[in-house]
Short mmCIF file of C-alpha atoms in Angstrom, two decimals:
data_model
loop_
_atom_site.label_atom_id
_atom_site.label_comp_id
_atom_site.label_asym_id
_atom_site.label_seq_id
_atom_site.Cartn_x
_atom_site.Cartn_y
_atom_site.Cartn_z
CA UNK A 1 -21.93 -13.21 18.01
CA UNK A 2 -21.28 -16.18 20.24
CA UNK A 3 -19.21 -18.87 19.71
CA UNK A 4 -16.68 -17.42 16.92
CA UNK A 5 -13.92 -15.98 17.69
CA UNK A 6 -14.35 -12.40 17.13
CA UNK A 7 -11.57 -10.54 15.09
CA UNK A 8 -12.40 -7.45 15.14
CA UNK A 9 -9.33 -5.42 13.89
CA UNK A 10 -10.38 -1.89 12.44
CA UNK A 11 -7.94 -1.36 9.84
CA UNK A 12 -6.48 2.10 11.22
CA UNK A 13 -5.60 -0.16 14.37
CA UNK A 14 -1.86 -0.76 15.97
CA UNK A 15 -0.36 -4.13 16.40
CA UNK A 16 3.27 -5.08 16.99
CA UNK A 17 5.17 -7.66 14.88
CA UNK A 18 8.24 -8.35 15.17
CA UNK A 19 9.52 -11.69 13.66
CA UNK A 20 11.85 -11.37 10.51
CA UNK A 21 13.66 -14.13 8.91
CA UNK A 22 16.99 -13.24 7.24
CA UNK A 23 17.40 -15.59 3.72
CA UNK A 24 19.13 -13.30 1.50
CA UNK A 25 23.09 -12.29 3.14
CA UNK A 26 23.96 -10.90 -0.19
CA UNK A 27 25.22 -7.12 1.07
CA UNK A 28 23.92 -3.59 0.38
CA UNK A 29 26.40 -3.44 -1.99
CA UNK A 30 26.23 -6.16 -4.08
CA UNK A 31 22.34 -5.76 -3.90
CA UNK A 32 22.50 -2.29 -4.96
CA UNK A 33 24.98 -2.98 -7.71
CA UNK A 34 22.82 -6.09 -9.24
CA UNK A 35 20.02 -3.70 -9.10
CA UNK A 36 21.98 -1.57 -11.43
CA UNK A 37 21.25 1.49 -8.75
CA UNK A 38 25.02 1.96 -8.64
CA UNK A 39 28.08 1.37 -10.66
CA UNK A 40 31.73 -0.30 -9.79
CA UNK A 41 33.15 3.02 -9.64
CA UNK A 42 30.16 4.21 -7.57
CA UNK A 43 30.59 1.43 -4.84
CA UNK A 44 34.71 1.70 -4.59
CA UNK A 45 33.61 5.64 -3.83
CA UNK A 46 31.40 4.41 -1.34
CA UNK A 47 33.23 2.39 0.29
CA UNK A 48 35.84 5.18 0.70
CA UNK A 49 33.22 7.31 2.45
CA UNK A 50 31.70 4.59 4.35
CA UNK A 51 35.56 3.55 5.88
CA UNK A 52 36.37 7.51 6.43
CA UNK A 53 33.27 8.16 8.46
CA UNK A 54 32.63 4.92 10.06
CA UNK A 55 29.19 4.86 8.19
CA UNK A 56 26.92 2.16 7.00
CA UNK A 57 27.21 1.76 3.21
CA UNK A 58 23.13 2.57 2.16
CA UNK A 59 24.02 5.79 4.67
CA UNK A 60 26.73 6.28 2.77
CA UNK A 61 25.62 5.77 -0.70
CA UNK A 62 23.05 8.48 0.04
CA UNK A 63 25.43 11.13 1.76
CA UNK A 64 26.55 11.03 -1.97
CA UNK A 65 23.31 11.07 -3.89
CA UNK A 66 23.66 7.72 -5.91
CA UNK A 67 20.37 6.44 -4.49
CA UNK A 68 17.44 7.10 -2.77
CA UNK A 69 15.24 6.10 0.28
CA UNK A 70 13.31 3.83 -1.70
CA UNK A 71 16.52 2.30 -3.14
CA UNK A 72 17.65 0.97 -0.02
CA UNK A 73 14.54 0.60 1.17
CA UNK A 74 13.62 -2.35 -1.33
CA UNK A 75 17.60 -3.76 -1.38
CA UNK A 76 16.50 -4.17 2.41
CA UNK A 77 14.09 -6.32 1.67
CA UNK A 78 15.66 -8.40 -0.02
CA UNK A 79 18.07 -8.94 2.71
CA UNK A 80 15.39 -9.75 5.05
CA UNK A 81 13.25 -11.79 2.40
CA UNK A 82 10.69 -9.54 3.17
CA UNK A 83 9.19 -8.40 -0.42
CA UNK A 84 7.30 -4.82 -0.44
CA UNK A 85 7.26 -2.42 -3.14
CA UNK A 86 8.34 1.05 -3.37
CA UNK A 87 6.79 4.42 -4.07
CA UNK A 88 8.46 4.72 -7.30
CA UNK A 89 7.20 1.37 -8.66
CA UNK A 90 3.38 1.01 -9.35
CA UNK A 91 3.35 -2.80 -10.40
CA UNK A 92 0.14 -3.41 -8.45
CA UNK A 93 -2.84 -0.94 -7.73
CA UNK A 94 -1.67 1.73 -4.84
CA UNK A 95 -4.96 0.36 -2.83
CA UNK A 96 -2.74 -2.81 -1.60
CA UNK A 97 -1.46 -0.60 1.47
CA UNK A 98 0.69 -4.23 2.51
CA UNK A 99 2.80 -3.94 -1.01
CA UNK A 100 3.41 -0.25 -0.67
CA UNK A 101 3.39 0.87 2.86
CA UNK A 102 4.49 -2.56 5.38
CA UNK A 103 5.34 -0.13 8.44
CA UNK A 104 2.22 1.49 8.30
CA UNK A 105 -1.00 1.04 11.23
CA UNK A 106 -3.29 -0.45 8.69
CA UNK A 107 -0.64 -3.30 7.76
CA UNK A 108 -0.35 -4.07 10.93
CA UNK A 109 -3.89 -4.76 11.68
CA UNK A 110 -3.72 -7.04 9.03
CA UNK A 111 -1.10 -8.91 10.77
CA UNK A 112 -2.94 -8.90 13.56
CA UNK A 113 -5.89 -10.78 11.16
CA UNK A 114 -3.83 -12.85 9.71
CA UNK A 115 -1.98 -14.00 13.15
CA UNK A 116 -5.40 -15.12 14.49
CA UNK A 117 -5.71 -17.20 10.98
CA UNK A 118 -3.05 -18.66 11.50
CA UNK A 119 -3.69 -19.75 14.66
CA UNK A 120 -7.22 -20.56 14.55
CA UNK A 121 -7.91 -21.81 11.50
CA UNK A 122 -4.97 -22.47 8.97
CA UNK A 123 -2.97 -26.14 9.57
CA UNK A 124 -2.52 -29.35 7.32
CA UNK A 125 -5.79 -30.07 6.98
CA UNK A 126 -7.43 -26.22 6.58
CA UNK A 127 -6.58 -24.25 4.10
CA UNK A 128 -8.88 -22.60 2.47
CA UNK A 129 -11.21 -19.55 3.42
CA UNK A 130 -13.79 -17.80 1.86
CA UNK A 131 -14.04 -13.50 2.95
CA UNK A 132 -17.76 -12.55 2.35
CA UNK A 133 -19.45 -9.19 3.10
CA UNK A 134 -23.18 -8.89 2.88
CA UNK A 135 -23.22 -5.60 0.42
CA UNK A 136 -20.68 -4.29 -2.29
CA UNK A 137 -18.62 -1.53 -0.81
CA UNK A 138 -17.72 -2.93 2.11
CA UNK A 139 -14.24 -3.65 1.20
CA UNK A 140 -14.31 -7.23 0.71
CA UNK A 141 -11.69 -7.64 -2.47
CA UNK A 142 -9.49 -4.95 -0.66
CA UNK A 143 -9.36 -6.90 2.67
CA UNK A 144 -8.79 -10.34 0.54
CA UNK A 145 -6.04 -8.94 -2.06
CA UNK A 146 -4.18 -7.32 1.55
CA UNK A 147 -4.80 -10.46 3.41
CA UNK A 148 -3.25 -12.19 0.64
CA UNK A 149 -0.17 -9.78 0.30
CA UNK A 150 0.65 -10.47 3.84
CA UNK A 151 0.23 -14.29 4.23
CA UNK A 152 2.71 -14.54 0.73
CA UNK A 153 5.25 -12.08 2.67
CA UNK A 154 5.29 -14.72 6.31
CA UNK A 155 6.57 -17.10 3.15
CA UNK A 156 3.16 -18.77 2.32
CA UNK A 157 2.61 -20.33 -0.18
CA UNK A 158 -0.61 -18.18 -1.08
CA UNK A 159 -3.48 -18.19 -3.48
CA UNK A 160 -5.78 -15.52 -4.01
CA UNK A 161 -9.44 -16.69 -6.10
CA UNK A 162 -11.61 -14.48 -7.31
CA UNK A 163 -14.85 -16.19 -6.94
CA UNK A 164 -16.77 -13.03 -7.71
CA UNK A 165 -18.14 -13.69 -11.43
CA UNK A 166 -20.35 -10.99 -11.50
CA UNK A 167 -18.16 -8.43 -10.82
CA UNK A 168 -14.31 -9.09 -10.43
CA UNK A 169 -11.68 -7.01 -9.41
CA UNK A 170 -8.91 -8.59 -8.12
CA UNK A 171 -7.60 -8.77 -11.92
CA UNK A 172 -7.37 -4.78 -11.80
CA UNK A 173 -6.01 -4.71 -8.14
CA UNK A 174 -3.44 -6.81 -9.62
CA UNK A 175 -3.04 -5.69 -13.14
CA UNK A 176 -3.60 -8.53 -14.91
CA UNK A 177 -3.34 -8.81 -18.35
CA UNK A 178 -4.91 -12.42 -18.93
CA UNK A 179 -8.31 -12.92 -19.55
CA UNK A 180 -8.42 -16.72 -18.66
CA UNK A 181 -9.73 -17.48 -14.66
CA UNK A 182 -12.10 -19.39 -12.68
CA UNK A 183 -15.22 -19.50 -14.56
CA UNK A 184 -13.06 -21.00 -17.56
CA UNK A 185 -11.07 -23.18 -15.71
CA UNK A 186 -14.78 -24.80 -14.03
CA UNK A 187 -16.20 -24.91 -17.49
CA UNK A 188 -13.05 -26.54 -19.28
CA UNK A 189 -12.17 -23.84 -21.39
CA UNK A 190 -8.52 -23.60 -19.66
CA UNK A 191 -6.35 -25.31 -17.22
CA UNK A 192 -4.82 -23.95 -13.81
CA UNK A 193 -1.96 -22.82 -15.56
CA UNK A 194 -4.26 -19.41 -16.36
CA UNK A 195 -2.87 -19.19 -12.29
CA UNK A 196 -0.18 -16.05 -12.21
CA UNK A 197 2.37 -15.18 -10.67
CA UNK A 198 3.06 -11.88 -8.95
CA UNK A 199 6.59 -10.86 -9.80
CA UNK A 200 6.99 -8.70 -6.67
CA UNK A 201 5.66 -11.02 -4.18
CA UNK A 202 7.54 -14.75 -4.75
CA UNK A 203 4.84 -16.72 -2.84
CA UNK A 204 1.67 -15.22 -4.12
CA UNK A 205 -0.32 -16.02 -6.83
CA UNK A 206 -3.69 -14.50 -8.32
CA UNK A 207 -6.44 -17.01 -9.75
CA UNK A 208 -8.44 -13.95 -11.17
CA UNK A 209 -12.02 -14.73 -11.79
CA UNK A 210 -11.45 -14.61 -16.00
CA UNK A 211 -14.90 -14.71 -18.80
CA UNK A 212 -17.78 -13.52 -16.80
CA UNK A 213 -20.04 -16.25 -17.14
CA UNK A 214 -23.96 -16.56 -17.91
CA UNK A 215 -24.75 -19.20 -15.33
CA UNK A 216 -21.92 -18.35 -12.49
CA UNK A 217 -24.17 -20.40 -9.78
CA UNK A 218 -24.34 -24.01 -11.49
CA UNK A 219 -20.24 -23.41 -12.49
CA UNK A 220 -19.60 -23.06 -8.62
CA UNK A 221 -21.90 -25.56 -8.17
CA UNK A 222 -20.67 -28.48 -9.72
CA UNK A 223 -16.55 -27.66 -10.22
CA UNK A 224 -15.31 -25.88 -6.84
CA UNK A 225 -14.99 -28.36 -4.92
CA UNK A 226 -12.36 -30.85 -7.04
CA UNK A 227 -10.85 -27.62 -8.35
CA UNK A 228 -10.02 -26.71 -4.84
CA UNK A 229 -8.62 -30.04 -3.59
CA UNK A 230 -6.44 -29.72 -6.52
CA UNK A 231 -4.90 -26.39 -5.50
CA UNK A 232 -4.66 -27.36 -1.85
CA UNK A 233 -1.78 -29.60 -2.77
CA UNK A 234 -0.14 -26.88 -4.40
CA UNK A 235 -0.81 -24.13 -1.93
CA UNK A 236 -0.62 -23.00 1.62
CA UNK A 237 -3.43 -20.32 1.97
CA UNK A 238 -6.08 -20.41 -0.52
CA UNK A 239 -8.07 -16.92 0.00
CA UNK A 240 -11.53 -16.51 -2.01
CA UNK A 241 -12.88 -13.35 -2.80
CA UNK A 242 -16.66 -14.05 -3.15
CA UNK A 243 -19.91 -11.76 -4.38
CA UNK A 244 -21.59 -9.65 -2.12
CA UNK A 245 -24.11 -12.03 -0.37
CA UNK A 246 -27.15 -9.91 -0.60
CA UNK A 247 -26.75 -10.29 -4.14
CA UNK A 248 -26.59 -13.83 -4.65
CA UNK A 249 -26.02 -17.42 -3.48
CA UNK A 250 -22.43 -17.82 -4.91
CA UNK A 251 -20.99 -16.68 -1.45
CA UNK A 252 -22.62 -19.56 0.98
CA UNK A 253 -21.92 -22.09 -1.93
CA UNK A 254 -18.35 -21.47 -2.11
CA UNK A 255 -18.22 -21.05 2.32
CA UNK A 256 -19.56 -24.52 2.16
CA UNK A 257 -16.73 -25.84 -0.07
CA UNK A 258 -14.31 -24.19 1.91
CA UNK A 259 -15.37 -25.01 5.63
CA UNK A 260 -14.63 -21.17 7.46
CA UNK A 261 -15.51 -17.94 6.59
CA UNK A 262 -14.77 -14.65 7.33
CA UNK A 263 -16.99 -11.94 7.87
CA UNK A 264 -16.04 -8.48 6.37
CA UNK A 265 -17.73 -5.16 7.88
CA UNK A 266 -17.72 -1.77 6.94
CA UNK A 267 -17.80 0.97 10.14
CA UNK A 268 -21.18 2.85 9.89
CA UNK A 269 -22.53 0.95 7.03
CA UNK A 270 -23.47 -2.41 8.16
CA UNK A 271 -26.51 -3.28 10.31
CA UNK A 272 -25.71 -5.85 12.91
CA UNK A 273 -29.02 -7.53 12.65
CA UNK A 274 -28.26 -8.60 8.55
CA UNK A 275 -24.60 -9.41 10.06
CA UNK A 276 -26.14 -12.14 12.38
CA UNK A 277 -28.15 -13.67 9.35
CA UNK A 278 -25.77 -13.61 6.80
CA UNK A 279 -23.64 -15.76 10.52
CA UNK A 280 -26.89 -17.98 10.58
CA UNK A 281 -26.83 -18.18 6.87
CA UNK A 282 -23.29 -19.06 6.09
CA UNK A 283 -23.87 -21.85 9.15
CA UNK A 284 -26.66 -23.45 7.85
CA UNK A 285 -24.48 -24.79 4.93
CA UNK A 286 -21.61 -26.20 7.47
CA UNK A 287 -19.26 -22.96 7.00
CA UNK A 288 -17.72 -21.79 10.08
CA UNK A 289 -17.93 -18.42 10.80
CA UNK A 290 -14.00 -17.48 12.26
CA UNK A 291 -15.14 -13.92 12.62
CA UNK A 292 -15.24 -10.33 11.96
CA UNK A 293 -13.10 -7.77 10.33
CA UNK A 294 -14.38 -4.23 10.30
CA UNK A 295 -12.71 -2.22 8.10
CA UNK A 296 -13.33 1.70 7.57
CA UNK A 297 -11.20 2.23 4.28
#
């Protein structure tokens, strides 16, 4: 590798991060309360508690045993408009270690990814990127869906695509019910209104890859690129999980459309010499490589 930047973040790394912006001043209480976690009657014996003992009221709510950890865990974020989910709630596939565990040493590596992103490649004019691996396995869709998690939780507008119409998965990561995407979006069989929502996370949404297709090469081909100018207006991030590129051509297409890629490694299962030709490859179509993630999950 020489002229990319090199991210080379192994997923059981340590970063710090430390930037938190406060939107929502509703209190523990009233959070709590809304959440229907506690009653009036609960709160008023709270409060007595919390003004006997000098305590905090989630402290004090728990010296009581009206909620739990994870109660005031996710009524914190809230308060710090930084979405996560908790262990009781299993909205999204437990793989997304960014919805489900934000303190932990793997989400912090992918801060660390994203940071870099954000400061090499992601402004007004980029936008989109396209994560390819060379093999299946590799934990391409894992890295992407995570990625995406955290970009949406800075307060990105983000948009994870599932390019991969041979064999998607962000649709099960996700849990989605709809069985409209990509492929029928390029071949005019639905609109970008088959985009959804995630519930938990405000600013992401999931284009999942939808009808797997015959001919997913010539749909790429000839509707990617006005697809994605239209969703750059709408979005932020655009994030594009892709097919493994030893199995076909759909990955380099789709890095040419987008401009930057990013190359995703497994520890102990990729060779280095296929890494620098899938580099070469991806170049040869005007894609610039931004660098390497090596992941060992």
């Amino acid at each position: 590798m020489q002229a990319e930047t090199i991210i080379n973040s192994k997923m059981n790394g340590k970063m710090s991060s430390k930037i938190t912006k406060i939107q929502n001043t509703a209190s523990m209480g009233a959070l709590l309360l809304d959440a229907g976690k506690i009653s009036v009657r609960d709160a008023e014996r709270i409060i007595a508690l919390q003004k006997q003992n000098g305590m905090l009221f989630g402290d004090a709510a728990k010296e009581l045993g009206l909620v739990t950890d994870d109660d005031i865990q996710k009524a914190l974020s809230y308060q710090f408009d930084f979405p996560f989910l908790t262990g009781s709630e299993e909205n999204i596939s437990r793989e997304l270690v960014a919805a489900y565990e934000p303190m932990s040493m793997q989400v912090e590596a992918l801060r660390a990814v994203r940071g870099q992103l954000m400061l090499r490649w992601f402004d007004d004019i980029h936008k989109t990127l396209t994560l390819v691996s060379l093999s299946r396995g590799e934990g391409r869709s894992l890295m992407a869906a995570n990625l995406a998690i955290v970009f949406s939780q800075l307060g990105e507008r983000t948009l994870l695509i599932d390019a991969d119409l041979r064999q998607p998965r962000q649709h099960t990561l996700f849990k989605l019910q709809s069985i409209y995407g990509l492929s029928d979006v390029l071949a005019g069989r639905a609109d970008l209104t088959v985009i959804t929502r995630i519930p938990a996370f405000r600013d992401l949404s999931i284009l999942p890859a939808g009808t797997v297709p015959p001919n997913p090469v010539e749909l790429i081909s000839r509707g990617l690129k006005t697809c994605l100018q239209e969703l750059q207006t709408q979005f932020d991030v655009i994030l594009i999980d892709t097919p493994p590129a030893e199995q076909a051509i759909d990955a380099q297409i789709i890095a040419s459309n987008c401009g930057g890629a990013l190359l995703v490694v497994r520890q102990h299962k990729t060779r280095m010499n296929d890494l620098q030709l899938l580099k070469e490859a991806l170049q040869d179509t005007g894609s610039q490589c931004l660098g390497v993630v090596l992941t060992d999950f």
